[in-house]
Amino acid sequence: MSEALLKKVQEMLNEEKWTRATLSNYSTNQFKELDVLLKEARDVKAYDELKTICDEQLVHTKNSIIALYLSGMIALSRQLIDDAALTNLVNIFVDNHKWNIVKYLCDSILIHGESKFALRTLAECYKNDNEETAIYDIWERLVKVDYEEADLAKNLGEYYEKQGKIEEAVDYYKKALHRYINKGLFTNVREIWAKLIQYDKEDIDFFLHVQKKIAKNISKDKAVLLLNDVYAYCKEKGDIDTAIGICKIILEYDERDEPARREITECFRLKHAGHSQLEECIRVSNLSQKYRNVHEAITDFEKHIAFDKGSYVSHRTWGIGKIALVKGDKIVINFAKKRDHSMDLKMAVNALQPIAKDHIWVLKATWKPEKLHEWVKEEVKDEEEAKSKGIKWALKTVIRSFNNACDLKRMKAELVPGVLSSGEWTTWSGKARDILKADPGFGVSPDNIDIFTVRDRPISIDEKLYNEFKAERNFFERAVTIRNYAAQKDVELDSEYFTEMFAYFTAYLRTKGQTPEYVASYLLVKDLAGKHPHLGTGLSLDFIDIFNEIEDVPALFLSLKDARFKEDFLNHIQLFVPDWPDIYIKLFPYALSPSIVERLKKEGSEDKLVALTQYCFENYRDHREIRDAVVWILKNLKDEPWFEKAGLSLERKLIVLIHMLNITYREIENHRDTAENKKVNKQVYALLFKDDVLNIFIDAADPDTITRIYTLIDDVKDLDPADKLNLRNRILQKHPAFKFLGDTEKSVVSRGLLVTMAKFEEKQRELAHIMDVEVPLNSKEIGFALSLGDLRENAEYKAAKEKQGILESTVTKLKDEIGRAQLFDPASVNTSRVFFGTKVQLINEVSGKHEEYTILGPWESDPDNRIISYLSPLGAAILNKKVGEKFQFSINDEKISYVVEGIEVVAF
């Protein structure tokens, strides 16, 4: 059926070409007939062939009406970014004033999603027909998809303002304002700003956000001009803190702005009207004096004003104190262990840190621990109650305690272990993260996404995600954020926030160059344009063209640091690259994706998978990625029906794994791709030893095969001797008479460290205590010591730094030992040889005395109780000996002969 359809279309194209049909002969009926052909082609899955025929026609006849329509509509239905065919077609009929056909074509385009070109053209049609109501409807749609259209947004604002629909008017005025700012048109900006001050002056956050763009895109002095309107409103309604904040912004832009300096002084007077030292603080800081740098004056004033009766301060040694009296230049403070302490006010300002009464340090010092624990830990559902207790209250308390900027690491340092235990923190922090992410009362720092802030006014989810986007510096993390933004329910993608985020990625598409960011931006824009077609307007890109210019496909794939981008990349290769199975095979060692395997199986390319498996097992020596693939194949594909065709015996697999273990140890020692080689090493080790593959093989193998495998294991010099000894014991259990090649007495220093579970947990607790308690406390000590100045004569600073060095050394040592630790399995002990976890009875042939030693590790060593380390000289000499075996041991130039009298298992 498709052949007949394609033949019919070809005949129509030939007839159009030969007869040179004029535009006057066309009506909407002809396009409706073409729509019927498109439906038939879709039903018989002939879109590809039909588009190919039309595209070939356009090479020779670029204005073929039939070819332009059919090719353009197929491209549109497939959500391809290139819309050149339909644009050319519409323009042909616009030039010839065939408005009915233009409307039909535009409506056909808009069925598949919003299009700036189609909407703008449709608006012209309605204008010609004097259909005013229809024009406003089209303008609304156009403003939503054309992020640069400012005049129409303004017109819509005025239209709704006249109708008394102020909320709708404000919405369009805000869109117009952002767009005029982007264009740098200050006259228009000021006009719209005045409208918004009139109708939406309460939205202070909006004005403060927008003024930053005005300062950046137009000028700082213009931003100051507009900020004065907002300042006047805030001061008038009594929002003094916001008014002070606006004055600070103005002074940041122009520190010589005398009106702003006078106003901030006046605001400080209003804010601290009841302060006993208000005028003195203004005088001492020279806040109102022109000669003093205004920023230094503000800092000095805010320092001094914090010292008043009833206020709290912090001292490194004395802790939290409450000011009992301020009189002249003297201040009296009550510390917990130093009551009625008198200080010079100037010294207090330099030596003490003023803190708010609801600072977490004050609460820890003044509340009972049980109460604070309950207040912090409790989950509170009631919004009113949550203001004074519960996780949300605790988050706000801690964040505000540190200049309204705090990360979770700092929160943990403040709450663990004084308020919460380490175990409680794990659960608490998970709930806290959810609150910080979802609650509109929290935001993030614009400079660091890990720093959280408390919002005076709730933040919308749109702005919250936008702030996260701006704070995030990583390209791929920004991609995740814009996806989350676009995935919101009923989201409108015409906001200024989305526009700015989207522009970040489209900018990459204009740069060209086969970077990971360029390819990822294409995939992201393509994905978003698929759901919202207007986003692809003006972008003409083809994946196959992008792909053909990629010189190293595996390297680019690895550079896509996002699983979704990698999956989209694989999807596009399958859809658009003719020899995609071969590309998949090349990519597999780098992608290690189950979807690659499934797609190749569906394609009937199991022979390629067999060949790939054989290739990996033959070429693992030269490429780390292929070693990754060997491990992945064994873990995920060994039970596939086609896997047996690779012809890999269990012995062959073991030989490859053992060799890989040896290679990765050498690579780690030589510091080559250390992190990746450690990962492969760990996986191979797990396959061999933890998954019991070796033991199962040993149990079923004959002695000659065991000899070959054990010899390879024994040659891996960095493998822990404990593993070798365990394997030897397993072999001896199955084959008691087994003879090991080159079996001589030898002492091997382990790269690992055999330890008992009890000691391992003890060391972990010791490390946790240092990291969670002693290190944060030491950091506070250093911080306070630095605040005292003059480090040359600062004994407190030197002592704190010395302690820091000791702590760092201890932490490094503990981390190294814990990292090397190999947990001992008591079930692995047997008494055929001396080993870790055995008690050995010896006869000293020199003295004739009987001696008994317990063999454990360095952590458990206790020579006074005859518990010795297997790494000690005597322990190493005894290790691996059998009952009745003789050996010599030298100490202080004296040789002592021993005979092993008995071996028994230690009772753990």
CSV table of N, CA, C and O in Angstrom, one decimal, residues 233-288:
chain,number,residue,atom,x,y,z
A,233,TYR,N,8.6,53.7,50.1
A,233,TYR,CA,7.4,52.9,50.5
A,233,TYR,C,7.7,52.1,51.8
A,233,TYR,O,6.9,52.0,52.7
A,234,CYS,N,8.9,51.4,51.8
A,234,CYS,CA,9.3,50.5,53.0
A,234,CYS,C,9.4,51.4,54.2
A,234,CYS,O,8.9,51.0,55.3
A,235,LYS,N,10.0,52.6,54.1
A,235,LYS,CA,10.1,53.4,55.3
A,235,LYS,C,8.8,53.9,55.8
A,235,LYS,O,8.5,53.9,57.0
A,236,GLU,N,7.9,54.2,54.8
A,236,GLU,CA,6.6,54.7,55.2
A,236,GLU,C,5.8,53.7,55.9
A,236,GLU,O,5.1,54.0,56.9
A,237,LYS,N,5.9,52.4,55.5
A,237,LYS,CA,5.0,51.4,56.1
A,237,LYS,C,5.7,50.8,57.4
A,237,LYS,O,5.1,49.9,58.0
A,238,GLY,N,6.9,51.2,57.7
A,238,GLY,CA,7.6,50.8,58.9
A,238,GLY,C,8.5,49.5,58.8
A,238,GLY,O,8.9,49.0,59.7
A,239,ASP,N,8.7,49.1,57.5
A,239,ASP,CA,9.6,48.0,57.3
A,239,ASP,C,11.1,48.5,57.3
A,239,ASP,O,11.7,48.6,56.2
A,240,ILE,N,11.6,48.8,58.5
A,240,ILE,CA,12.9,49.4,58.6
A,240,ILE,C,14.0,48.5,58.2
A,240,ILE,O,15.0,49.0,57.6
A,241,ASP,N,13.9,47.3,58.5
A,241,ASP,CA,15.0,46.4,58.1
A,241,ASP,C,15.2,46.3,56.6
A,241,ASP,O,16.3,46.4,56.1
A,242,THR,N,14.1,46.3,55.8
A,242,THR,CA,14.2,46.3,54.4
A,242,THR,C,14.7,47.6,53.9
A,242,THR,O,15.5,47.7,53.0
A,243,ALA,N,14.2,48.7,54.5
A,243,ALA,CA,14.7,50.1,54.2
A,243,ALA,C,16.2,50.2,54.4
A,243,ALA,O,16.9,50.7,53.5
A,244,ILE,N,16.7,49.7,55.5
A,244,ILE,CA,18.2,49.7,55.7
A,244,ILE,C,18.9,48.9,54.6
A,244,ILE,O,19.9,49.3,54.1
A,245,GLY,N,18.3,47.7,54.3
A,245,GLY,CA,18.9,46.9,53.2
A,245,GLY,C,19.0,47.6,51.9
A,245,GLY,O,20.0,47.5,51.2
A,246,ILE,N,18.0,48.4,51.6
A,246,ILE,CA,17.9,49.1,50.3
A,246,ILE,C,19.0,50.2,50.3
A,246,ILE,O,19.7,50.5,49.4
A,247,CYS,N,19.1,50.9,51.5
A,247,CYS,CA,20.2,51.9,51.6
A,247,CYS,C,21.6,51.3,51.4
A,247,CYS,O,22.4,52.0,50.8
A,248,LYS,N,21.8,50.2,52.0
A,248,LYS,CA,23.1,49.5,51.8
A,248,LYS,C,23.3,49.2,50.3
A,248,LYS,O,24.5,49.3,49.8
A,249,ILE,N,22.3,48.7,49.6
A,249,ILE,CA,22.5,48.5,48.2
A,249,ILE,C,22.9,49.8,47.4
A,249,ILE,O,23.8,49.8,46.6
A,250,ILE,N,22.1,50.8,47.7
A,250,ILE,CA,22.4,52.1,47.1
A,250,ILE,C,23.9,52.6,47.4
A,250,ILE,O,24.6,53.0,46.5
A,251,LEU,N,24.3,52.4,48.6
A,251,LEU,CA,25.7,52.8,49.0
A,251,LEU,C,26.7,51.9,48.4
A,251,LEU,O,27.9,52.3,48.2
A,252,GLU,N,26.3,50.6,48.1
A,252,GLU,CA,27.3,49.7,47.4
A,252,GLU,C,27.5,50.2,46.0
A,252,GLU,O,28.6,50.2,45.4
A,253,TYR,N,26.4,50.8,45.4
A,253,TYR,CA,26.5,51.3,44.0
A,253,TYR,C,27.3,52.6,44.0
A,253,TYR,O,28.0,52.9,43.1
A,254,ASP,N,27.0,53.4,45.0
A,254,ASP,CA,27.7,54.8,45.1
A,254,ASP,C,27.9,55.1,46.6
A,254,ASP,O,27.0,55.6,47.2
A,255,GLU,N,29.1,54.9,47.1
A,255,GLU,CA,29.3,55.2,48.5
A,255,GLU,C,29.3,56.6,48.8
A,255,GLU,O,29.3,57.0,50.0
A,256,ARG,N,29.3,57.5,47.8
A,256,ARG,CA,29.3,59.0,48.1
A,256,ARG,C,27.9,59.5,48.0
A,256,ARG,O,27.7,60.7,48.0
A,257,ASP,N,26.9,58.6,48.0
A,257,ASP,CA,25.5,59.1,47.9
A,257,ASP,C,25.1,59.6,49.3
A,257,ASP,O,24.7,58.9,50.2
A,258,GLU,N,25.1,60.9,49.5
A,258,GLU,CA,24.9,61.6,50.8
A,258,GLU,C,23.4,61.4,51.3
A,258,GLU,O,23.2,61.1,52.4
A,259,PRO,N,22.4,61.5,50.4
A,259,PRO,CA,21.1,61.2,50.8
A,259,PRO,C,20.9,59.8,51.4
A,259,PRO,O,20.2,59.6,52.4
A,260,ALA,N,21.5,58.9,50.8
A,260,ALA,CA,21.4,57.5,51.2
A,260,ALA,C,22.1,57.3,52.6
A,260,ALA,O,21.6,56.6,53.5
A,261,ARG,N,23.2,58.0,52.8
A,261,ARG,CA,23.9,58.0,54.1
A,261,ARG,C,23.0,58.6,55.2
A,261,ARG,O,22.9,58.0,56.3
A,262,ARG,N,22.4,59.7,54.9
A,262,ARG,CA,21.5,60.3,55.9
A,262,ARG,C,20.3,59.4,56.2
A,262,ARG,O,19.9,59.3,57.3
A,263,GLU,N,19.8,58.8,55.1
A,263,GLU,CA,18.6,57.9,55.3
A,263,GLU,C,18.9,56.7,56.2
A,263,GLU,O,18.2,56.3,57.0
A,264,ILE,N,20.1,56.1,55.9
A,264,ILE,CA,20.4,54.9,56.7
A,264,ILE,C,20.7,55.2,58.1
A,264,ILE,O,20.3,54.5,59.1
A,265,THR,N,21.2,56.4,58.4
A,265,THR,CA,21.4,56.9,59.8
A,265,THR,C,20.1,57.1,60.5
A,265,THR,O,19.9,56.6,61.6
A,266,GLU,N,19.2,57.6,59.7
A,266,GLU,CA,17.8,57.9,60.3
A,266,GLU,C,17.1,56.5,60.5
A,266,GLU,O,16.5,56.3,61.6
A,267,CYS,N,17.3,55.6,59.6
A,267,CYS,CA,16.7,54.2,59.8
A,267,CYS,C,17.3,53.5,61.0
A,267,CYS,O,16.6,52.8,61.8
A,268,PHE,N,18.6,53.6,61.2
A,268,PHE,CA,19.2,53.0,62.4
A,268,PHE,C,18.6,53.7,63.7
A,268,PHE,O,18.4,53.0,64.7
A,269,ARG,N,18.4,55.0,63.7
A,269,ARG,CA,17.8,55.6,64.8
A,269,ARG,C,16.4,55.1,65.1
A,269,ARG,O,16.0,54.8,66.2
A,270,LEU,N,15.6,54.8,64.0
A,270,LEU,CA,14.3,54.3,64.2
A,270,LEU,C,14.3,52.8,64.7
A,270,LEU,O,13.6,52.4,65.6
A,271,LYS,N,15.2,52.1,64.2
A,271,LYS,CA,15.3,50.7,64.6
A,271,LYS,C,15.8,50.5,66.0
A,271,LYS,O,15.3,49.6,66.7
A,272,HIS,N,16.7,51.3,66.5
A,272,HIS,CA,17.3,51.1,67.8
A,272,HIS,C,16.9,52.2,68.7
A,272,HIS,O,17.7,52.7,69.6
A,273,ALA,N,15.7,52.7,68.6
A,273,ALA,CA,15.2,53.9,69.3
A,273,ALA,C,15.3,53.6,70.9
A,273,ALA,O,15.6,54.6,71.6
A,274,GLY,N,15.2,52.4,71.3
A,274,GLY,CA,15.2,52.2,72.8
A,274,GLY,C,16.6,51.8,73.3
A,274,GLY,O,16.8,51.5,74.5
A,275,HIS,N,17.6,51.9,72.5
A,275,HIS,CA,19.0,51.5,72.9
A,275,HIS,C,19.6,52.6,73.7
A,275,HIS,O,19.6,53.8,73.3
A,276,SER,N,20.2,52.2,74.8
A,276,SER,CA,20.7,53.2,75.8
A,276,SER,C,22.0,53.9,75.2
A,276,SER,O,22.3,55.0,75.6
A,277,GLN,N,22.7,53.3,74.3
A,277,GLN,CA,23.9,53.9,73.7
A,277,GLN,C,23.8,54.3,72.3
A,277,GLN,O,24.8,54.4,71.6
A,278,LEU,N,22.6,54.5,71.8
A,278,LEU,CA,22.4,54.8,70.4
A,278,LEU,C,23.2,55.9,69.8
A,278,LEU,O,24.0,55.7,68.9
A,279,GLU,N,23.1,57.1,70.4
A,279,GLU,CA,23.8,58.2,69.9
A,279,GLU,C,25.3,58.1,70.0
A,279,GLU,O,26.1,58.6,69.2
A,280,GLU,N,25.7,57.4,71.1
A,280,GLU,CA,27.1,57.2,71.3
A,280,GLU,C,27.7,56.3,70.2
A,280,GLU,O,28.8,56.5,69.7
A,281,CYS,N,26.9,55.3,69.9
A,281,CYS,CA,27.4,54.4,68.8
A,281,CYS,C,27.5,55.1,67.4
A,281,CYS,O,28.4,54.9,66.7
A,282,ILE,N,26.5,56.0,67.2
A,282,ILE,CA,26.6,56.8,65.9
A,282,ILE,C,27.8,57.7,66.0
A,282,ILE,O,28.5,57.8,65.0
A,283,ARG,N,28.1,58.3,67.1
A,283,ARG,CA,29.2,59.2,67.3
A,283,ARG,C,30.5,58.4,67.1
A,283,ARG,O,31.4,58.8,66.3
A,284,VAL,N,30.7,57.3,67.8
A,284,VAL,CA,31.9,56.5,67.8
A,284,VAL,C,32.2,56.0,66.4
A,284,VAL,O,33.4,56.0,65.9
A,285,SER,N,31.2,55.6,65.7
A,285,SER,CA,31.4,55.0,64.3
A,285,SER,C,31.5,56.1,63.2
A,285,SER,O,31.9,55.7,62.1
A,286,ASN,N,31.3,57.3,63.6
A,286,ASN,CA,31.3,58.4,62.6
A,286,ASN,C,30.4,58.2,61.4
A,286,ASN,O,30.7,58.5,60.3
A,287,LEU,N,29.2,57.6,61.8
A,287,LEU,CA,28.3,57.2,60.7
A,287,LEU,C,27.8,58.4,59.9
A,287,LEU,O,27.6,58.3,58.7
A,288,SER,N,27.6,59.5,60.6
A,288,SER,CA,27.0,60.7,59.9
A,288,SER,C,28.1,61.6,59.4
A,288,SER,O,27.8,62.7,58.9
